């Protein structure tokens, strides 16, 4: 007999930028259902790992992306790749990306983006569903409708997306038809989100993307876990002498 369906986690824990959560666990949090923690994700070799094991003994920033052909996800992960490992190590925080493609696409996606932190996939999207990740596009501003990056302060506009919707979509299609496996590498209408989890099965923060441009700014998430600010611009550093 099939197991009863689990209700998704739907309550937003917080979306405000605040001080780093207290490691003692006294800050606002909600439990992650054990049945969700037991769901598997796959690594680049196809090995199954229980989702909850990723953050059972550590705090983790977990970013769910739409699909690996999505140009906005690619550019967001481009910037995640710029976070120095020593920044994360100093704060004792893990950075984890989870996609929804076959695990065969993990290695090519990492080579494309330069991403060298942890990455897994949830090809059946069960964890996406249980966490209440949205499907479909919710337009929230004219800037998003146009798909342009007018400024990093545009309401709901990801500061990490550099391409407009036309050039980005063409590039995504080109990657699809020239890749070794022609598929969308996930459900194209599935949205992602960002969470802060652990240690243990606790959710300290959750942001669900309303559309492909609604990524949570990376530095605002890093501030919540005590990771120092990262400069995501391509400008050379200023050396004071």
CSV table of C-alpha atoms in Angstrom, one decimal:
chain,number,residue,atom,x,y,z
A,1,UNK,CA,0.0,0.0,0.0
A,2,UNK,CA,1.4,3.4,-1.0
A,3,UNK,CA,2.5,5.7,1.8
A,4,UNK,CA,0.3,8.7,2.5
A,5,UNK,CA,1.2,11.9,0.8
A,6,UNK,CA,3.2,14.3,2.9
A,7,UNK,CA,2.1,17.9,3.2
A,8,UNK,CA,4.8,20.3,1.9
A,9,UNK,CA,6.5,22.8,4.1
A,10,UNK,CA,4.8,26.0,3.2
A,11,UNK,CA,5.5,28.5,6.0
A,12,UNK,CA,8.1,31.2,5.2
A,13,UNK,CA,10.5,31.2,8.1
A,14,UNK,CA,12.1,34.5,7.2
A,15,UNK,CA,13.1,36.6,4.2
A,16,UNK,CA,14.7,39.5,6.0
A,17,UNK,CA,18.4,40.1,6.2
A,18,UNK,CA,19.5,39.8,9.8
A,19,UNK,CA,22.4,38.8,12.0
A,20,UNK,CA,23.9,35.4,11.7
A,21,UNK,CA,21.7,32.8,13.4
A,22,UNK,CA,22.7,31.7,16.9
A,23,UNK,CA,24.4,28.3,16.8
A,24,UNK,CA,22.8,27.5,20.1
A,25,UNK,CA,19.5,27.0,18.1
A,26,UNK,CA,17.6,29.7,20.1
A,27,UNK,CA,16.6,31.6,16.9
A,28,UNK,CA,13.3,31.2,15.1
A,29,UNK,CA,13.3,27.9,13.3
A,30,UNK,CA,11.0,25.1,12.2
A,31,UNK,CA,11.6,21.4,12.0
A,32,UNK,CA,12.1,19.6,8.7
A,33,UNK,CA,9.9,16.5,8.5
A,34,UNK,CA,11.9,13.3,9.0
A,35,UNK,CA,10.3,11.8,5.8
A,36,UNK,CA,11.6,14.7,3.8
A,37,UNK,CA,15.1,14.4,5.3
A,38,UNK,CA,15.1,10.7,4.3
A,39,UNK,CA,14.4,11.5,0.6
A,40,UNK,CA,17.5,10.8,-1.6
A,41,UNK,CA,19.6,13.1,-3.7
A,42,UNK,CA,22.2,11.9,-6.1
A,43,UNK,CA,25.8,13.0,-6.4
A,44,UNK,CA,27.8,13.2,-9.7
A,45,UNK,CA,28.5,9.4,-9.6
A,46,UNK,CA,24.8,8.5,-9.1
A,47,UNK,CA,25.3,7.6,-5.4
A,48,UNK,CA,22.1,8.1,-3.3
A,49,UNK,CA,22.5,10.3,-0.2
A,50,UNK,CA,19.7,11.1,2.2
A,51,UNK,CA,18.9,14.8,2.0
A,52,UNK,CA,19.1,15.2,5.7
A,53,UNK,CA,22.6,13.8,5.8
A,54,UNK,CA,23.9,16.9,4.0
A,55,UNK,CA,23.3,19.1,7.0
A,56,UNK,CA,22.8,16.7,9.9
A,57,UNK,CA,26.0,17.9,11.7
A,58,UNK,CA,26.6,21.3,10.1
A,59,UNK,CA,24.8,24.5,9.0
A,60,UNK,CA,24.3,24.6,5.2
A,61,UNK,CA,23.1,27.1,2.6
A,62,UNK,CA,21.1,24.9,0.2
A,63,UNK,CA,20.2,26.4,-3.2
A,64,UNK,CA,17.6,24.6,-5.4
A,65,UNK,CA,17.9,25.7,-9.0
A,66,UNK,CA,15.3,25.4,-11.8
A,67,UNK,CA,17.2,23.3,-14.3
A,68,UNK,CA,20.7,23.2,-15.6
A,69,UNK,CA,19.9,24.7,-19.0
A,70,UNK,CA,18.3,27.8,-17.4
A,71,UNK,CA,20.4,30.8,-18.2
A,72,UNK,CA,19.4,32.6,-15.0
A,73,UNK,CA,20.4,29.6,-12.9
A,74,UNK,CA,23.6,29.2,-14.8
A,75,UNK,CA,24.5,32.9,-14.1
A,76,UNK,CA,23.4,32.6,-10.4
A,77,UNK,CA,25.7,29.5,-10.0
A,78,UNK,CA,28.5,31.4,-11.8
A,79,UNK,CA,28.4,33.8,-8.8
A,80,UNK,CA,28.0,31.0,-6.2
A,81,UNK,CA,31.3,29.6,-7.7
A,82,UNK,CA,33.0,32.9,-6.7
A,83,UNK,CA,32.5,32.3,-3.0
A,84,UNK,CA,36.0,31.4,-1.6
A,85,UNK,CA,36.1,28.0,0.2
A,86,UNK,CA,38.0,29.6,3.1
A,87,UNK,CA,35.1,32.0,3.7
A,88,UNK,CA,32.7,29.1,4.2
A,89,UNK,CA,35.2,27.1,6.3
A,90,UNK,CA,35.8,30.1,8.6
A,91,UNK,CA,32.1,30.2,9.3
A,92,UNK,CA,31.7,26.4,9.4
A,93,UNK,CA,29.0,26.6,6.7
A,94,UNK,CA,28.5,24.3,3.7
A,95,UNK,CA,27.2,25.5,0.3
A,96,UNK,CA,25.1,23.0,-1.6
A,97,UNK,CA,23.4,23.3,-5.0
A,98,UNK,CA,20.6,20.9,-5.8
A,99,UNK,CA,19.3,20.6,-9.4
A,100,UNK,CA,16.6,18.4,-10.8
A,101,UNK,CA,18.3,16.8,-13.8
A,102,UNK,CA,19.9,13.4,-14.2
A,103,UNK,CA,23.1,13.1,-12.3
A,104,UNK,CA,25.0,12.8,-15.6
A,105,UNK,CA,24.6,16.6,-16.1
A,106,UNK,CA,26.3,17.5,-12.8
A,107,UNK,CA,29.9,17.4,-14.1
A,108,UNK,CA,29.3,19.3,-17.3
A,109,UNK,CA,27.4,22.0,-15.4
A,110,UNK,CA,30.2,22.4,-12.9
A,111,UNK,CA,32.7,22.8,-15.7
A,112,UNK,CA,30.5,25.4,-17.4
A,113,UNK,CA,30.1,27.5,-14.3
A,114,UNK,CA,33.3,26.8,-12.4
A,115,UNK,CA,31.3,25.7,-9.4
A,116,UNK,CA,33.5,23.6,-7.0
A,117,UNK,CA,31.3,23.4,-3.9
A,118,UNK,CA,28.9,20.5,-3.2
A,119,UNK,CA,26.2,19.7,-5.7
A,120,UNK,CA,23.5,17.0,-6.0
A,121,UNK,CA,20.3,16.4,-8.0
A,122,UNK,CA,16.7,15.5,-7.1
A,123,UNK,CA,15.6,14.1,-10.5
A,124,UNK,CA,12.1,13.2,-9.3
A,125,UNK,CA,11.6,16.7,-7.7
A,126,UNK,CA,10.2,15.1,-4.6
A,127,UNK,CA,12.1,17.4,-2.3
A,128,UNK,CA,11.1,20.4,-4.4
A,129,UNK,CA,7.5,19.4,-3.9
A,130,UNK,CA,7.7,18.7,-0.2
A,131,UNK,CA,9.4,22.0,0.4
A,132,UNK,CA,6.6,23.8,-1.5
A,133,UNK,CA,8.7,25.1,-4.4
A,134,UNK,CA,6.6,26.8,-7.0
A,135,UNK,CA,5.8,25.7,-10.6
A,136,UNK,CA,5.2,28.3,-13.3
A,137,UNK,CA,6.2,32.0,-13.6
A,138,UNK,CA,4.8,34.7,-11.3
A,139,UNK,CA,5.5,38.1,-12.8
A,140,UNK,CA,6.0,40.7,-10.1
A,141,UNK,CA,7.4,43.8,-11.9
A,142,UNK,CA,7.8,45.3,-15.3
A,143,UNK,CA,11.6,44.8,-15.1
A,144,UNK,CA,11.0,41.0,-14.8
A,145,UNK,CA,8.5,41.1,-17.7
A,146,UNK,CA,11.1,42.7,-19.9
A,147,UNK,CA,13.7,40.3,-18.6
A,148,UNK,CA,16.4,42.9,-18.4
A,149,UNK,CA,18.8,43.8,-15.7
A,150,UNK,CA,18.3,47.6,-15.2
A,151,UNK,CA,19.8,47.7,-11.8
A,152,UNK,CA,20.5,45.3,-8.9
A,153,UNK,CA,17.9,47.1,-6.9
A,154,UNK,CA,15.0,46.3,-9.3
A,155,UNK,CA,12.2,44.8,-7.2
A,156,UNK,CA,12.3,41.0,-7.4
A,157,UNK,CA,15.2,41.2,-9.9
A,158,UNK,CA,18.2,39.0,-9.3
A,159,UNK,CA,21.4,41.0,-9.1
A,160,UNK,CA,23.2,38.0,-10.3
A,161,UNK,CA,21.6,37.7,-13.8
A,162,UNK,CA,23.5,39.5,-16.5
A,163,UNK,CA,21.7,38.4,-19.7
A,164,UNK,CA,18.3,39.5,-21.0
A,165,UNK,CA,15.6,37.0,-21.7
A,166,UNK,CA,16.2,36.9,-25.5
A,167,UNK,CA,20.0,36.4,-25.4
A,168,UNK,CA,19.7,34.1,-22.4
A,169,UNK,CA,17.1,31.9,-24.0
A,170,UNK,CA,19.1,31.6,-27.2
A,171,UNK,CA,22.1,30.6,-25.3
A,172,UNK,CA,20.2,28.0,-23.3
A,173,UNK,CA,18.8,26.5,-26.6
A,174,UNK,CA,22.2,26.4,-28.1
A,175,UNK,CA,23.6,24.5,-25.1
A,176,UNK,CA,20.7,22.1,-25.4
A,177,UNK,CA,21.1,21.2,-29.1
A,178,UNK,CA,24.9,21.1,-28.9
A,179,UNK,CA,25.1,19.0,-25.7
A,180,UNK,CA,25.7,15.3,-25.7
A,181,UNK,CA,22.2,14.6,-24.3
A,182,UNK,CA,19.4,16.7,-25.8
A,183,UNK,CA,16.9,17.3,-23.0
A,184,UNK,CA,15.8,20.2,-20.8
A,185,UNK,CA,17.8,18.8,-17.8
A,186,UNK,CA,14.7,19.2,-15.6
A,187,UNK,CA,11.2,20.5,-15.6
A,188,UNK,CA,11.4,24.0,-17.3
A,189,UNK,CA,8.5,25.4,-15.3
A,190,UNK,CA,9.8,24.2,-11.9
A,191,UNK,CA,11.1,27.1,-9.7
A,192,UNK,CA,13.8,26.8,-7.1
A,193,UNK,CA,14.7,28.5,-3.8
A,194,UNK,CA,17.2,29.0,-1.1
A,195,UNK,CA,17.3,27.5,2.5
A,196,UNK,CA,19.5,27.6,5.5
A,197,UNK,CA,19.3,24.2,7.2
A,198,UNK,CA,21.0,22.4,10.2
A,199,UNK,CA,22.7,21.4,12.2
A,200,UNK,CA,20.0,18.7,12.5
A,201,UNK,CA,16.7,18.7,10.7
A,202,UNK,CA,15.8,22.3,11.2
A,203,UNK,CA,14.9,25.1,8.7
A,204,UNK,CA,16.2,28.5,9.8
A,205,UNK,CA,15.4,30.4,6.6
A,206,UNK,CA,13.5,29.6,3.3
A,207,UNK,CA,13.0,31.7,0.2
A,208,UNK,CA,11.0,30.2,-2.7
A,209,UNK,CA,11.6,31.8,-6.0
A,210,UNK,CA,8.5,33.1,-7.6
A,211,UNK,CA,10.0,33.1,-11.1
A,212,UNK,CA,13.4,32.7,-12.8
A,213,UNK,CA,14.6,36.1,-11.8
A,214,UNK,CA,13.6,35.9,-8.1
A,215,UNK,CA,16.8,34.6,-6.7
A,216,UNK,CA,17.7,35.7,-3.2
A,217,UNK,CA,20.8,37.9,-3.3
A,218,UNK,CA,23.7,35.8,-2.3
A,219,UNK,CA,25.4,38.2,0.1
A,220,UNK,CA,22.1,38.6,2.0
A,221,UNK,CA,22.1,34.9,2.6
A,222,UNK,CA,25.7,34.7,3.5
A,223,UNK,CA,25.2,37.4,6.1
A,224,UNK,CA,22.6,35.3,7.8
A,225,UNK,CA,25.1,32.5,8.4
A,226,UNK,CA,28.1,34.7,9.3
A,227,UNK,CA,30.0,34.4,6.0
A,228,UNK,CA,31.9,37.5,5.0
A,229,UNK,CA,30.7,39.7,2.1
A,230,UNK,CA,31.8,38.6,-1.4
A,231,UNK,CA,32.5,41.0,-4.3
A,232,UNK,CA,30.7,39.5,-7.3
A,233,UNK,CA,31.7,42.3,-9.7
A,234,UNK,CA,34.5,41.7,-12.3
A,235,UNK,CA,36.3,44.9,-11.2
A,236,UNK,CA,39.9,44.4,-10.2
A,237,UNK,CA,40.6,44.9,-6.5
A,238,UNK,CA,41.9,48.3,-5.3
A,239,UNK,CA,45.2,48.0,-3.7
A,240,UNK,CA,46.0,50.7,-1.1
A,241,UNK,CA,49.7,51.6,-0.7
